[in-house]
Amino acid sequence: MKFGITYIFEKQRPVTLFARQLGAGEFSLSESPMLGRVPIKRYVSQPRSITPDGKPDLSQFSFVLSSANDLPKLGVGQIVELT
């Protein structure tokens, strides 16, 4: 499943990435999930956000990096694969 990184909350640890799901369908996290070849924790949430027309944005998710040291490998606007 592909995601586009929309925001990186790095001022606090652990580092949290906000990303928009680019394809339709459901996904799940594997035992050792990776986002763009960067290890993430087995945790995903759906932050409260709205679309421009005021409806809940159900394509936005947040992921937590396993290590803040991997932060330079990811950037806002980048398209990444969840594996």
PDB file of N, CA and C in Angstrom:
ATOM      1  N   MET A   1       0.851  -1.171   0.000  1.00  0.00           N
ATOM      2  CA  MET A   1       0.000   0.000   0.000  1.00  0.00           C
ATOM      3  C   MET A   1       0.900   1.239   0.000  1.00  0.00           C
ATOM      4  N   LYS A   2       0.560   2.215  -0.836  1.00  0.00           N
ATOM      5  CA  LYS A   2       1.360   3.436  -0.918  1.00  0.00           C
ATOM      6  C   LYS A   2       0.723   4.569  -0.120  1.00  0.00           C
ATOM      7  N   PHE A   3       1.615   5.398   0.442  1.00  0.00           N
ATOM      8  CA  PHE A   3       1.216   6.555   1.240  1.00  0.00           C
ATOM      9  C   PHE A   3       2.049   7.755   0.828  1.00  0.00           C
ATOM     10  N   GLY A   4       1.453   8.925   0.934  1.00  0.00           N
ATOM     11  CA  GLY A   4       2.175  10.167   0.724  1.00  0.00           C
ATOM     12  C   GLY A   4       2.352  10.857   2.067  1.00  0.00           C
ATOM     13  N   ILE A   5       3.576  11.162   2.437  1.00  0.00           N
ATOM     14  CA  ILE A   5       3.846  11.800   3.735  1.00  0.00           C
ATOM     15  C   ILE A   5       3.362  13.250   3.682  1.00  0.00           C
ATOM     16  N   THR A   6       2.509  13.615   4.626  1.00  0.00           N
ATOM     17  CA  THR A   6       1.932  14.959   4.642  1.00  0.00           C
ATOM     18  C   THR A   6       2.500  15.835   5.749  1.00  0.00           C
ATOM     19  N   TYR A   7       3.001  15.236   6.823  1.00  0.00           N
ATOM     20  CA  TYR A   7       3.525  16.019   7.936  1.00  0.00           C
ATOM     21  C   TYR A   7       4.418  15.128   8.786  1.00  0.00           C
ATOM     22  N   ILE A   8       5.468  15.701   9.342  1.00  0.00           N
ATOM     23  CA  ILE A   8       6.352  14.973  10.250  1.00  0.00           C
ATOM     24  C   ILE A   8       6.411  15.746  11.557  1.00  0.00           C
ATOM     25  N   PHE A   9       5.967  15.097  12.637  1.00  0.00           N
ATOM     26  CA  PHE A   9       5.998  15.710  13.963  1.00  0.00           C
ATOM     27  C   PHE A   9       7.254  15.200  14.649  1.00  0.00           C
ATOM     28  N   GLU A  10       8.314  16.021  14.581  1.00  0.00           N
ATOM     29  CA  GLU A  10       9.623  15.570  15.061  1.00  0.00           C
ATOM     30  C   GLU A  10      10.103  16.254  16.325  1.00  0.00           C
ATOM     31  N   LYS A  11       9.358  17.198  16.844  1.00  0.00           N
ATOM     32  CA  LYS A  11       9.805  17.936  18.027  1.00  0.00           C
ATOM     33  C   LYS A  11       9.712  17.104  19.298  1.00  0.00           C
ATOM     34  N   GLN A  12       9.014  16.017  19.228  1.00  0.00           N
ATOM     35  CA  GLN A  12       8.810  15.156  20.382  1.00  0.00           C
ATOM     36  C   GLN A  12       9.218  13.743  20.011  1.00  0.00           C
ATOM     37  N   ARG A  13       9.604  12.957  20.953  1.00  0.00           N
ATOM     38  CA  ARG A  13       9.949  11.559  20.689  1.00  0.00           C
ATOM     39  C   ARG A  13       8.869  10.678  21.267  1.00  0.00           C
ATOM     40  N   PRO A  14       8.429   9.673  20.598  1.00  0.00           N
ATOM     41  CA  PRO A  14       8.916   9.211  19.309  1.00  0.00           C
ATOM     42  C   PRO A  14       8.417  10.098  18.163  1.00  0.00           C
ATOM     43  N   VAL A  15       9.134  10.041  17.044  1.00  0.00           N
ATOM     44  CA  VAL A  15       8.767  10.809  15.852  1.00  0.00           C
ATOM     45  C   VAL A  15       7.524  10.187  15.220  1.00  0.00           C
ATOM     46  N   THR A  16       6.553  11.033  14.902  1.00  0.00           N
ATOM     47  CA  THR A  16       5.311  10.576  14.282  1.00  0.00           C
ATOM     48  C   THR A  16       5.190  11.157  12.883  1.00  0.00           C
ATOM     49  N   LEU A  17       4.821  10.302  11.933  1.00  0.00           N
ATOM     50  CA  LEU A  17       4.586  10.723  10.551  1.00  0.00           C
ATOM     51  C   LEU A  17       3.095  10.689  10.269  1.00  0.00           C
ATOM     52  N   PHE A  18       2.614  11.690   9.576  1.00  0.00           N
ATOM     53  CA  PHE A  18       1.245  11.684   9.090  1.00  0.00           C
ATOM     54  C   PHE A  18       1.319  11.426   7.599  1.00  0.00           C
ATOM     55  N   ALA A  19       0.518  10.479   7.121  1.00  0.00           N
ATOM     56  CA  ALA A  19       0.584  10.098   5.717  1.00  0.00           C
ATOM     57  C   ALA A  19      -0.813   9.783   5.193  1.00  0.00           C
ATOM     58  N   ARG A  20      -1.022  10.145   3.922  1.00  0.00           N
ATOM     59  CA  ARG A  20      -2.299   9.914   3.263  1.00  0.00           C
ATOM     60  C   ARG A  20      -2.220   8.621   2.453  1.00  0.00           C
ATOM     61  N   GLN A  21      -3.179   7.742   2.650  1.00  0.00           N
ATOM     62  CA  GLN A  21      -3.262   6.504   1.890  1.00  0.00           C
ATOM     63  C   GLN A  21      -3.617   6.861   0.449  1.00  0.00           C
ATOM     64  N   LEU A  22      -2.828   6.379  -0.511  1.00  0.00           N
ATOM     65  CA  LEU A  22      -3.016   6.757  -1.907  1.00  0.00           C
ATOM     66  C   LEU A  22      -3.872   5.787  -2.702  1.00  0.00           C
ATOM     67  N   GLY A  23      -4.014   4.579  -2.222  1.00  0.00           N
ATOM     68  CA  GLY A  23      -4.842   3.600  -2.910  1.00  0.00           C
ATOM     69  C   GLY A  23      -6.022   3.206  -2.051  1.00  0.00           C
ATOM     70  N   ALA A  24      -7.056   2.707  -2.693  1.00  0.00           N
ATOM     71  CA  ALA A  24      -8.228   2.251  -1.950  1.00  0.00           C
ATOM     72  C   ALA A  24      -7.941   0.878  -1.352  1.00  0.00           C
ATOM     73  N   GLY A  25      -8.629   0.561  -0.272  1.00  0.00           N
ATOM     74  CA  GLY A  25      -8.508  -0.760   0.324  1.00  0.00           C
ATOM     75  C   GLY A  25      -8.001  -0.717   1.746  1.00  0.00           C
ATOM     76  N   GLU A  26      -8.042  -1.875   2.364  1.00  0.00           N
ATOM     77  CA  GLU A  26      -7.592  -2.017   3.748  1.00  0.00           C
ATOM     78  C   GLU A  26      -6.140  -2.453   3.779  1.00  0.00           C
ATOM     79  N   PHE A  27      -5.478  -2.189   4.890  1.00  0.00           N
ATOM     80  CA  PHE A  27      -4.104  -2.627   5.070  1.00  0.00           C
ATOM     81  C   PHE A  27      -3.934  -3.068   6.518  1.00  0.00           C
ATOM     82  N   SER A  28      -2.857  -3.787   6.766  1.00  0.00           N
ATOM     83  CA  SER A  28      -2.517  -4.190   8.130  1.00  0.00           C
ATOM     84  C   SER A  28      -1.007  -4.111   8.276  1.00  0.00           C
ATOM     85  N   LEU A  29      -0.562  -4.081   9.519  1.00  0.00           N
ATOM     86  CA  LEU A  29       0.866  -4.009   9.781  1.00  0.00           C
ATOM     87  C   LEU A  29       1.427  -5.411   9.986  1.00  0.00           C
ATOM     88  N   SER A  30       2.578  -5.663   9.389  1.00  0.00           N
ATOM     89  CA  SER A  30       3.239  -6.959   9.543  1.00  0.00           C
ATOM     90  C   SER A  30       3.933  -7.009  10.910  1.00  0.00           C
ATOM     91  N   GLU A  31       4.602  -8.100  11.189  1.00  0.00           N
ATOM     92  CA  GLU A  31       5.337  -8.240  12.442  1.00  0.00           C
ATOM     93  C   GLU A  31       6.480  -7.230  12.540  1.00  0.00           C
ATOM     94  N   SER A  32       7.092  -6.907  11.420  1.00  0.00           N
ATOM     95  CA  SER A  32       8.190  -5.931  11.361  1.00  0.00           C
ATOM     96  C   SER A  32       7.864  -4.908  10.272  1.00  0.00           C
ATOM     97  N   PRO A  33       6.931  -3.996  10.550  1.00  0.00           N
ATOM     98  CA  PRO A  33       6.483  -3.081   9.496  1.00  0.00           C
ATOM     99  C   PRO A  33       7.549  -2.067   9.099  1.00  0.00           C
ATOM    100  N   MET A  34       7.504  -1.699   7.827  1.00  0.00           N
ATOM    101  CA  MET A  34       8.421  -0.704   7.273  1.00  0.00           C
ATOM    102  C   MET A  34       7.595   0.295   6.472  1.00  0.00           C
ATOM    103  N   LEU A  35       7.988   1.545   6.549  1.00  0.00           N
ATOM    104  CA  LEU A  35       7.366   2.592   5.748  1.00  0.00           C
ATOM    105  C   LEU A  35       8.491   3.244   4.961  1.00  0.00           C
ATOM    106  N   GLY A  36       8.477   3.017   3.651  1.00  0.00           N
ATOM    107  CA  GLY A  36       9.571   3.536   2.838  1.00  0.00           C
ATOM    108  C   GLY A  36      10.919   2.975   3.231  1.00  0.00           C
ATOM    109  N   ARG A  37      10.981   1.703   3.568  1.00  0.00           N
ATOM    110  CA  ARG A  37      12.205   0.995   3.986  1.00  0.00           C
ATOM    111  C   ARG A  37      12.759   1.483   5.323  1.00  0.00           C
ATOM    112  N   VAL A  38      11.905   2.152   6.103  1.00  0.00           N
ATOM    113  CA  VAL A  38      12.278   2.616   7.438  1.00  0.00           C
ATOM    114  C   VAL A  38      11.411   1.872   8.449  1.00  0.00           C
ATOM    115  N   PRO A  39      12.006   1.252   9.459  1.00  0.00           N
ATOM    116  CA  PRO A  39      11.219   0.521  10.457  1.00  0.00           C
ATOM    117  C   PRO A  39      10.276   1.450  11.229  1.00  0.00           C
ATOM    118  N   ILE A  40       9.057   0.984  11.399  1.00  0.00           N
ATOM    119  CA  ILE A  40       8.072   1.709  12.208  1.00  0.00           C
ATOM    120  C   ILE A  40       7.548   0.768  13.286  1.00  0.00           C
ATOM    121  N   LYS A  41       6.949   1.357  14.294  1.00  0.00           N
ATOM    122  CA  LYS A  41       6.364   0.542  15.364  1.00  0.00           C
ATOM    123  C   LYS A  41       5.060  -0.074  14.886  1.00  0.00           C
ATOM    124  N   ARG A  42       4.659  -1.147  15.520  1.00  0.00           N
ATOM    125  CA  ARG A  42       3.400  -1.820  15.165  1.00  0.00           C
ATOM    126  C   ARG A  42       2.236  -1.046  15.764  1.00  0.00           C
ATOM    127  N   TYR A  43       2.088   0.177  15.320  1.00  0.00           N
ATOM    128  CA  TYR A  43       1.050   1.066  15.821  1.00  0.00           C
ATOM    129  C   TYR A  43       0.635   1.980  14.676  1.00  0.00           C
ATOM    130  N   VAL A  44      -0.641   2.120  14.497  1.00  0.00           N
ATOM    131  CA  VAL A  44      -1.178   3.046  13.504  1.00  0.00           C
ATOM    132  C   VAL A  44      -2.435   3.661  14.091  1.00  0.00           C
ATOM    133  N   SER A  45      -2.638   4.933  13.827  1.00  0.00           N
ATOM    134  CA  SER A  45      -3.868   5.581  14.285  1.00  0.00           C
ATOM    135  C   SER A  45      -4.375   6.486  13.176  1.00  0.00           C
ATOM    136  N   GLN A  46      -5.585   6.926  13.351  1.00  0.00           N
ATOM    137  CA  GLN A  46      -6.191   7.806  12.370  1.00  0.00           C
ATOM    138  C   GLN A  46      -6.499   9.136  13.055  1.00  0.00           C
ATOM    139  N   PRO A  47      -5.661  10.146  12.803  1.00  0.00           N
ATOM    140  CA  PRO A  47      -5.873  11.433  13.463  1.00  0.00           C
ATOM    141  C   PRO A  47      -7.151  12.095  12.981  1.00  0.00           C
ATOM    142  N   ARG A  48      -7.657  12.978  13.795  1.00  0.00           N
ATOM    143  CA  ARG A  48      -8.854  13.725  13.402  1.00  0.00           C
ATOM    144  C   ARG A  48      -8.445  14.797  12.403  1.00  0.00           C
ATOM    145  N   SER A  49      -8.902  14.645  11.208  1.00  0.00           N
ATOM    146  CA  SER A  49      -8.666  15.663  10.195  1.00  0.00           C
ATOM    147  C   SER A  49      -9.886  15.693   9.280  1.00  0.00           C
ATOM    148  N   ILE A  50     -10.057  16.809   8.607  1.00  0.00           N
ATOM    149  CA  ILE A  50     -11.216  16.944   7.723  1.00  0.00           C
ATOM    150  C   ILE A  50     -10.765  17.297   6.314  1.00  0.00           C
ATOM    151  N   THR A  51     -11.595  16.961   5.356  1.00  0.00           N
ATOM    152  CA  THR A  51     -11.349  17.297   3.959  1.00  0.00           C
ATOM    153  C   THR A  51     -11.773  18.748   3.735  1.00  0.00           C
ATOM    154  N   PRO A  52     -11.410  19.332   2.602  1.00  0.00           N
ATOM    155  CA  PRO A  52     -11.813  20.714   2.334  1.00  0.00           C
ATOM    156  C   PRO A  52     -13.331  20.944   2.376  1.00  0.00           C
ATOM    157  N   ASP A  53     -14.111  19.901   2.135  1.00  0.00           N
ATOM    158  CA  ASP A  53     -15.575  20.064   2.176  1.00  0.00           C
ATOM    159  C   ASP A  53     -16.163  19.787   3.561  1.00  0.00           C
ATOM    160  N   GLY A  54     -15.289  19.621   4.575  1.00  0.00           N
ATOM    161  CA  GLY A  54     -15.735  19.494   5.957  1.00  0.00           C
ATOM    162  C   GLY A  54     -16.063  18.088   6.426  1.00  0.00           C
ATOM    163  N   LYS A  55     -15.802  17.080   5.615  1.00  0.00           N
ATOM    164  CA  LYS A  55     -16.077  15.692   6.005  1.00  0.00           C
ATOM    165  C   LYS A  55     -14.829  15.077   6.646  1.00  0.00           C
ATOM    166  N   PRO A  56     -15.010  14.027   7.464  1.00  0.00           N
ATOM    167  CA  PRO A  56     -13.836  13.353   8.048  1.00  0.00           C
ATOM    168  C   PRO A  56     -12.913  12.822   6.953  1.00  0.00           C
ATOM    169  N   ASP A  57     -11.626  13.028   7.125  1.00  0.00           N
ATOM    170  CA  ASP A  57     -10.629  12.538   6.167  1.00  0.00           C
ATOM    171  C   ASP A  57     -10.188  11.158   6.615  1.00  0.00           C
ATOM    172  N   LEU A  58     -10.745  10.142   6.007  1.00  0.00           N
ATOM    173  CA  LEU A  58     -10.471   8.758   6.403  1.00  0.00           C
ATOM    174  C   LEU A  58      -9.274   8.158   5.675  1.00  0.00           C
ATOM    175  N   SER A  59      -8.561   8.984   4.909  1.00  0.00           N
ATOM    176  CA  SER A  59      -7.374   8.486   4.215  1.00  0.00           C
ATOM    177  C   SER A  59      -6.082   8.905   4.915  1.00  0.00           C
ATOM    178  N   GLN A  60      -6.179   9.651   6.019  1.00  0.00           N
ATOM    179  CA  GLN A  60      -5.017  10.144   6.755  1.00  0.00           C
ATOM    180  C   GLN A  60      -4.715   9.222   7.945  1.00  0.00           C
ATOM    181  N   PHE A  61      -3.445   8.816   8.067  1.00  0.00           N
ATOM    182  CA  PHE A  61      -3.025   7.924   9.148  1.00  0.00           C
ATOM    183  C   PHE A  61      -1.748   8.452   9.777  1.00  0.00           C
ATOM    184  N   SER A  62      -1.471   8.022  10.999  1.00  0.00           N
ATOM    185  CA  SER A  62      -0.198   8.379  11.634  1.00  0.00           C
ATOM    186  C   SER A  62       0.565   7.100  11.966  1.00  0.00           C
ATOM    187  N   PHE A  63       1.867   7.182  11.772  1.00  0.00           N
ATOM    188  CA  PHE A  63       2.784   6.076  12.020  1.00  0.00           C
ATOM    189  C   PHE A  63       3.917   6.587  12.905  1.00  0.00           C
ATOM    190  N   VAL A  64       4.479   5.722  13.718  1.00  0.00           N
ATOM    191  CA  VAL A  64       5.552   6.095  14.641  1.00  0.00           C
ATOM    192  C   VAL A  64       6.847   5.401  14.207  1.00  0.00           C
ATOM    193  N   LEU A  65       7.902   6.197  14.022  1.00  0.00           N
ATOM    194  CA  LEU A  65       9.198   5.626  13.657  1.00  0.00           C
ATOM    195  C   LEU A  65       9.773   4.819  14.816  1.00  0.00           C
ATOM    196  N   SER A  66      10.406   3.712  14.500  1.00  0.00           N
ATOM    197  CA  SER A  66      11.067   2.914  15.529  1.00  0.00           C
ATOM    198  C   SER A  66      12.263   3.657  16.105  1.00  0.00           C
ATOM    199  N   SER A  67      12.942   4.426  15.263  1.00  0.00           N
ATOM    200  CA  SER A  67      14.119   5.177  15.702  1.00  0.00           C
ATOM    201  C   SER A  67      14.125   6.554  15.048  1.00  0.00           C
ATOM    202  N   ALA A  68      14.331   7.588  15.845  1.00  0.00           N
ATOM    203  CA  ALA A  68      14.416   8.949  15.309  1.00  0.00           C
ATOM    204  C   ALA A  68      15.626   9.108  14.385  1.00  0.00           C
ATOM    205  N   ASN A  69      16.592   8.222  14.482  1.00  0.00           N
ATOM    206  CA  ASN A  69      17.777   8.284  13.618  1.00  0.00           C
ATOM    207  C   ASN A  69      17.431   8.090  12.148  1.00  0.00           C
ATOM    208  N   ASP A  70      16.268   7.486  11.851  1.00  0.00           N
ATOM    209  CA  ASP A  70      15.850   7.256  10.473  1.00  0.00           C
ATOM    210  C   ASP A  70      15.115   8.451   9.866  1.00  0.00           C
ATOM    211  N   LEU A  71      14.888   9.479  10.645  1.00  0.00           N
ATOM    212  CA  LEU A  71      14.142  10.647  10.179  1.00  0.00           C
ATOM    213  C   LEU A  71      14.698  11.256   8.894  1.00  0.00           C
ATOM    214  N   PRO A  72      16.023  11.386   8.722  1.00  0.00           N
ATOM    215  CA  PRO A  72      16.529  11.991   7.483  1.00  0.00           C
ATOM    216  C   PRO A  72      16.189  11.212   6.209  1.00  0.00           C
ATOM    217  N   LYS A  73      15.758   9.969   6.343  1.00  0.00           N
ATOM    218  CA  LYS A  73      15.425   9.149   5.174  1.00  0.00           C
ATOM    219  C   LYS A  73      14.035   9.440   4.623  1.00  0.00           C
ATOM    220  N   LEU A  74      13.238  10.232   5.346  1.00  0.00           N
ATOM    221  CA  LEU A  74      11.851  10.500   4.943  1.00  0.00           C
ATOM    222  C   LEU A  74      11.610  12.003   4.894  1.00  0.00           C
ATOM    223  N   GLY A  75      10.687  12.416   4.014  1.00  0.00           N
ATOM    224  CA  GLY A  75      10.374  13.829   3.922  1.00  0.00           C
ATOM    225  C   GLY A  75       8.943  14.065   3.486  1.00  0.00           C
ATOM    226  N   VAL A  76       8.433  15.234   3.829  1.00  0.00           N
ATOM    227  CA  VAL A  76       7.074  15.614   3.432  1.00  0.00           C
ATOM    228  C   VAL A  76       7.006  15.631   1.900  1.00  0.00           C
ATOM    229  N   GLY A  77       5.930  15.065   1.376  1.00  0.00           N
ATOM    230  CA  GLY A  77       5.738  14.976  -0.067  1.00  0.00           C
ATOM    231  C   GLY A  77       6.236  13.678  -0.661  1.00  0.00           C
ATOM    232  N   GLN A  78       7.022  12.943   0.089  1.00  0.00           N
ATOM    233  CA  GLN A  78       7.569  11.677  -0.391  1.00  0.00           C
ATOM    234  C   GLN A  78       6.481  10.612  -0.454  1.00  0.00           C
ATOM    235  N   ILE A  79       6.501   9.789  -1.494  1.00  0.00           N
ATOM    236  CA  ILE A  79       5.593   8.645  -1.629  1.00  0.00           C
ATOM    237  C   ILE A  79       6.346   7.421  -1.134  1.00  0.00           C
ATOM    238  N   VAL A  80       5.743   6.694  -0.188  1.00  0.00           N
ATOM    239  CA  VAL A  80       6.407   5.536   0.412  1.00  0.00           C
ATOM    240  C   VAL A  80       5.471   4.332   0.394  1.00  0.00           C
ATOM    241  N   GLU A  81       6.098   3.170   0.431  1.00  0.00           N
ATOM    242  CA  GLU A  81       5.364   1.906   0.445  1.00  0.00           C
ATOM    243  C   GLU A  81       5.340   1.358   1.872  1.00  0.00           C
ATOM    244  N   LEU A  82       4.184   0.917   2.321  1.00  0.00           N
ATOM    245  CA  LEU A  82       4.061   0.244   3.613  1.00  0.00           C
ATOM    246  C   LEU A  82       4.220  -1.245   3.380  1.00  0.00           C
ATOM    247  N   THR A  83       5.222  -1.833   4.036  1.00  0.00           N
ATOM    248  CA  THR A  83       5.449  -3.284   3.893  1.00  0.00           C
ATOM    249  C   THR A  83       5.528  -3.919   5.261  1.00  0.00           C
TER     250      THR A  83
END
